[in-house]
PDB file of C-alpha atoms in Angstrom:
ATOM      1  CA  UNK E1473      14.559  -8.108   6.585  1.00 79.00           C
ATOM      2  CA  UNK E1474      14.227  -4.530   6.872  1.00 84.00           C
ATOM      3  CA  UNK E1475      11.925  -1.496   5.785  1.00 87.00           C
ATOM      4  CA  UNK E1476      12.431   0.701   2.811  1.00 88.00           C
ATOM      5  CA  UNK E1477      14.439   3.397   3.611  1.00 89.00           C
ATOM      6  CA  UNK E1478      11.776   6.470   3.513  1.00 93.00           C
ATOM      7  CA  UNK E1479       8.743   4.499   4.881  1.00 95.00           C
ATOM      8  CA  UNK E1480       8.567   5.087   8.314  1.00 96.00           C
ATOM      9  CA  UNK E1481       8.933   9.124   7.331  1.00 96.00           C
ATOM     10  CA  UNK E1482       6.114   8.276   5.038  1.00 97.00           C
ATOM     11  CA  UNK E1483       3.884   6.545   8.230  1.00 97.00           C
ATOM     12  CA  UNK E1484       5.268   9.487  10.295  1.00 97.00           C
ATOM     13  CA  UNK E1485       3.865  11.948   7.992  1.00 97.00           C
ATOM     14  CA  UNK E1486       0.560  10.350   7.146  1.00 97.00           C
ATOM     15  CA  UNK E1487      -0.125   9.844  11.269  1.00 97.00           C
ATOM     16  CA  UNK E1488       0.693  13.529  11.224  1.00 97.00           C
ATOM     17  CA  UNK E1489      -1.996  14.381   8.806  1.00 95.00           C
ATOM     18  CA  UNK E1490      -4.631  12.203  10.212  1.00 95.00           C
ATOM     19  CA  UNK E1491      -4.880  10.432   7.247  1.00 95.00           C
ATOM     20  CA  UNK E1492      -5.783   6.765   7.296  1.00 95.00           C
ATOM     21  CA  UNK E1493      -3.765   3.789   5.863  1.00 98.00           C
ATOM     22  CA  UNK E1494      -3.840   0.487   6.035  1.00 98.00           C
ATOM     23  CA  UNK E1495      -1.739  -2.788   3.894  1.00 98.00           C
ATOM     24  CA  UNK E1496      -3.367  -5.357   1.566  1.00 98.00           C
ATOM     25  CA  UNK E1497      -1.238  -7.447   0.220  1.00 97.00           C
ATOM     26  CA  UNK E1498      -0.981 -10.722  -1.709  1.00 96.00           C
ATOM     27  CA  UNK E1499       1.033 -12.555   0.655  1.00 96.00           C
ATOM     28  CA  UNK E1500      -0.747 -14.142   3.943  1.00 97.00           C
ATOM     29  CA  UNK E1501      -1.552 -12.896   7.094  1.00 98.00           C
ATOM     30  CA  UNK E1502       1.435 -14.980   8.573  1.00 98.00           C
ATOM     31  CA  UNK E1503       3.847 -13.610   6.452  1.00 97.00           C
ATOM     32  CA  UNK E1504       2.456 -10.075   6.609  1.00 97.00           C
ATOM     33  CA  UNK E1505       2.093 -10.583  10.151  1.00 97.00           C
ATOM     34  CA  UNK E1506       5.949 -11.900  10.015  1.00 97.00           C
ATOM     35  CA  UNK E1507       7.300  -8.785   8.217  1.00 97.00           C
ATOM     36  CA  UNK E1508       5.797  -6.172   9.807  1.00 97.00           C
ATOM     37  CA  UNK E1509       7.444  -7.513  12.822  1.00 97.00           C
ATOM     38  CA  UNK E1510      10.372  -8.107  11.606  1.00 96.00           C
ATOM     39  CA  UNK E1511      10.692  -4.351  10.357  1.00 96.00           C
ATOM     40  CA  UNK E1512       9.235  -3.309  13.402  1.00 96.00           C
ATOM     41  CA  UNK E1513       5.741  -1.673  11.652  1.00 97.00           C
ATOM     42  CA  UNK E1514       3.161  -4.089  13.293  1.00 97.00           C
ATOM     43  CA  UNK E1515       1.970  -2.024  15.843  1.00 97.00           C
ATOM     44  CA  UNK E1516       1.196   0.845  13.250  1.00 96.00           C
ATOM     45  CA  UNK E1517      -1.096  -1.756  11.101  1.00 98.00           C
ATOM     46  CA  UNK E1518      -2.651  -3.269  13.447  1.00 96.00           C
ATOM     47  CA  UNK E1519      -6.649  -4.045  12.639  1.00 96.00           C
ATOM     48  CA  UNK E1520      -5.793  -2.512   9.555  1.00 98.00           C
ATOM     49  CA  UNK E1521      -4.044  -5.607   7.702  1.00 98.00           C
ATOM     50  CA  UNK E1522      -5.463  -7.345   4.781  1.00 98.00           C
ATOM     51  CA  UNK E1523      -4.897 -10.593   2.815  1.00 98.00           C
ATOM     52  CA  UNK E1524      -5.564 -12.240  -0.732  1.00 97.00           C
ATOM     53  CA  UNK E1525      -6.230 -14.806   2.078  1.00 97.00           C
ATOM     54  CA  UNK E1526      -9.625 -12.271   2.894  1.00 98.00           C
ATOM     55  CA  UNK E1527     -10.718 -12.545  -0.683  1.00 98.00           C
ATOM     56  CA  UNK E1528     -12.041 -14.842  -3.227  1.00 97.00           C
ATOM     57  CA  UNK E1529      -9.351 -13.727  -6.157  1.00 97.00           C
ATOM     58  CA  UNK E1530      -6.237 -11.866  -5.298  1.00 95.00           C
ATOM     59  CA  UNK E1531      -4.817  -9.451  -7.354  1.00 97.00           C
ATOM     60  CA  UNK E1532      -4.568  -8.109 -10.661  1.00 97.00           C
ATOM     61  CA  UNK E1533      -8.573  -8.759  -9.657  1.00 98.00           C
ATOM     62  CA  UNK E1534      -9.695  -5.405  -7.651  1.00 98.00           C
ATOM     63  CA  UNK E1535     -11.194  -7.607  -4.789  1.00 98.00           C
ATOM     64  CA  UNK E1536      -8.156  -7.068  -2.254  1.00 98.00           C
ATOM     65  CA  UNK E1537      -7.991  -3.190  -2.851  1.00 98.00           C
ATOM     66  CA  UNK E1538     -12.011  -2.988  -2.699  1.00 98.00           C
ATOM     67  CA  UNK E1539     -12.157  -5.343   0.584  1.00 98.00           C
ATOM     68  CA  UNK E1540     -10.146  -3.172   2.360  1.00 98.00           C
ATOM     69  CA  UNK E1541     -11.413   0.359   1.386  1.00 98.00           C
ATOM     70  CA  UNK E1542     -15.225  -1.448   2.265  1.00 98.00           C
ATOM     71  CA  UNK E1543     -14.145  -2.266   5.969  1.00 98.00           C
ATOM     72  CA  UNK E1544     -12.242   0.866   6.315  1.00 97.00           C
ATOM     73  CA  UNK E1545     -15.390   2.715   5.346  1.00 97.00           C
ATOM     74  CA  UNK E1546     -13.303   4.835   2.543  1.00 97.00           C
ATOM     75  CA  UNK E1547     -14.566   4.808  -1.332  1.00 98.00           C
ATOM     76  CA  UNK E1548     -11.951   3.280  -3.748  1.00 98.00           C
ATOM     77  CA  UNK E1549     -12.254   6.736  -5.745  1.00 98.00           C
ATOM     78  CA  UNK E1550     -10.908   8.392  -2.105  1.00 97.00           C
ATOM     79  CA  UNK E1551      -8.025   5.490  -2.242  1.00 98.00           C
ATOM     80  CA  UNK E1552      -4.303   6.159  -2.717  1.00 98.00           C
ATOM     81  CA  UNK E1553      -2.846   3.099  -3.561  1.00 98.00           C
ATOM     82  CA  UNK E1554       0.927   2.473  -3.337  1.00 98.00           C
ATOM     83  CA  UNK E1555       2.363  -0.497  -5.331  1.00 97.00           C
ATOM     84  CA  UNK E1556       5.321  -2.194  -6.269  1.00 96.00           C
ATOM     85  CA  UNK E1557       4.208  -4.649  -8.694  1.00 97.00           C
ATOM     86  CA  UNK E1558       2.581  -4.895 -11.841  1.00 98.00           C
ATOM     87  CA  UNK E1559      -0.458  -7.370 -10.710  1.00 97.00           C
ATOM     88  CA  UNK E1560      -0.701  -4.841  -7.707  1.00 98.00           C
ATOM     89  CA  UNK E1561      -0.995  -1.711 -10.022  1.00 98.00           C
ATOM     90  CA  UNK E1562      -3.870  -3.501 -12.449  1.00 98.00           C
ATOM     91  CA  UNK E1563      -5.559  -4.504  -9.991  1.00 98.00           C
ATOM     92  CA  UNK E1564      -5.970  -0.632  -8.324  1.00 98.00           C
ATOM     93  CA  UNK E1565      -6.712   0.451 -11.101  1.00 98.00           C
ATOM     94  CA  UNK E1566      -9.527  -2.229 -12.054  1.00 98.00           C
ATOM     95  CA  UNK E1567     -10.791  -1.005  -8.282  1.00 98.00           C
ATOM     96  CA  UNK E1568     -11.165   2.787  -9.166  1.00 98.00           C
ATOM     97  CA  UNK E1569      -8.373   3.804  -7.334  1.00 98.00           C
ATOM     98  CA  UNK E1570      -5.695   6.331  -7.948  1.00 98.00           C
ATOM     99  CA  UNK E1571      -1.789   4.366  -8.138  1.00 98.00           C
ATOM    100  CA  UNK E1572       1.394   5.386  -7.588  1.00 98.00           C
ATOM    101  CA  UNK E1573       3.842   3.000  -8.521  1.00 98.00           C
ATOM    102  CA  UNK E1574       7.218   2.865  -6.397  1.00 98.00           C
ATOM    103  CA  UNK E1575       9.926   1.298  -8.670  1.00 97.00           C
ATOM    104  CA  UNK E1576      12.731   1.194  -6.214  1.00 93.00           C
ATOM    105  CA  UNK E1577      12.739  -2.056  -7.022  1.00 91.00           C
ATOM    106  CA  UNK E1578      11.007  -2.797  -9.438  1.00 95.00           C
ATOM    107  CA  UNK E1579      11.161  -1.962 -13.269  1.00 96.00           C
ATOM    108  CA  UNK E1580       9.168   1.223 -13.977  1.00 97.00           C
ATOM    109  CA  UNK E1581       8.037   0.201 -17.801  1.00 97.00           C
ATOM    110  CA  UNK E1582       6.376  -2.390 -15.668  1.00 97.00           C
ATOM    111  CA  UNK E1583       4.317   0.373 -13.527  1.00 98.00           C
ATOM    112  CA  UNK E1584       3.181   2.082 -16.240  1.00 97.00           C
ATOM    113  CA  UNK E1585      -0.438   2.037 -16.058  1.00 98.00           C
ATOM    114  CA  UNK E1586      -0.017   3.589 -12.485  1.00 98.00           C
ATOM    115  CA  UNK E1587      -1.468   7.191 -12.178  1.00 98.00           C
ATOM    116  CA  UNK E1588       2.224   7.970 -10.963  1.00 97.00           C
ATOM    117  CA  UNK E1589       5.439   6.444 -10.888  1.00 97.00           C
ATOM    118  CA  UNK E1590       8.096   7.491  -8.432  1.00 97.00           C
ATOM    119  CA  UNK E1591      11.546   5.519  -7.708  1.00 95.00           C
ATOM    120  CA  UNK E1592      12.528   7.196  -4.306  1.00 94.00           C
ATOM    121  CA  UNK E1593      10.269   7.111  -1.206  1.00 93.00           C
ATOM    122  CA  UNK E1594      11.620  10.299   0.040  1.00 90.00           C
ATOM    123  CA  UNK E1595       9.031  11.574  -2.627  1.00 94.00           C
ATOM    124  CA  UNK E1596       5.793  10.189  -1.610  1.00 95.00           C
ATOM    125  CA  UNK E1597       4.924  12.804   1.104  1.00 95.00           C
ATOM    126  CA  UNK E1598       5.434  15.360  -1.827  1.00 95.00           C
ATOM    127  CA  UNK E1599       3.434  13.359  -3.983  1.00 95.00           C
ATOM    128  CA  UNK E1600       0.557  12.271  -1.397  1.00 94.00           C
ATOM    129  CA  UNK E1601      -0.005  16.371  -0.360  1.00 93.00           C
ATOM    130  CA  UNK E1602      -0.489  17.155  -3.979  1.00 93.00           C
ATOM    131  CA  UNK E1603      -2.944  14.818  -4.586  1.00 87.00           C
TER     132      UNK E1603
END
């Protein structure tokens, strides 16, 4: 397992900034927890880690993406949301969030309804300071 090439750059430049981020993800906090070790990335999301396990319905429902941006104290209108799958996308949008859709590896017809989509995460610092 290993990180998306561009993502740490991406962490690096959000730390930076002083802009705060956090994960919520579909999969649970085991395998989240499992991954981000893996790839090294833990330490960077730590206490700021969520799970469909947190929530009553996972995604394309907005409960995930509106969990998280309630405990981090942010207002899903404030949110950037960075997704790689279709449910993922619907359901930021359902929160009130603004989406960018990263189809590295995914199909970008399938990202469509994201406010954004971008296919290279050397772009996403570009794309987060203009928004």
């Amino acid at each position: 397992m290993q990180a998306v090439d561009g993502v740490e750059a991406v962490l690096d430049h959000l730390d930076a900034r002083g802009i705060t981020y956090c994960l919520a993800s579909s999969g649970t906090h085991r395998r989240i927890r499992t991954a981000l070790t893996a790839v090294g990335f833990l330490d960077r999301f730590e206490g700021r880690i969520f799970s469909a396990e947190d929530v009553a319905h996972g995604k394309p429902a907005p409960d995930l993406f509106l969990h998280a941006a309630a405990t981090m104290e942010v207002k899903p209108a404030d949110c950037l949301v960075i997704e790689d799958s279709p449910l993922g996308v619907a359901a930021a949008v359902a929160a009130g969030m603004t989406v960018f859709g990263y189809a590295g590896m995914t199909d970008p017809a399938k990202l469509s309804d994201a406010d954004k989509v971008f296919h290279n995460m050397a772009a996403l610092t570009d794309l987060i300071d203009a928004t």
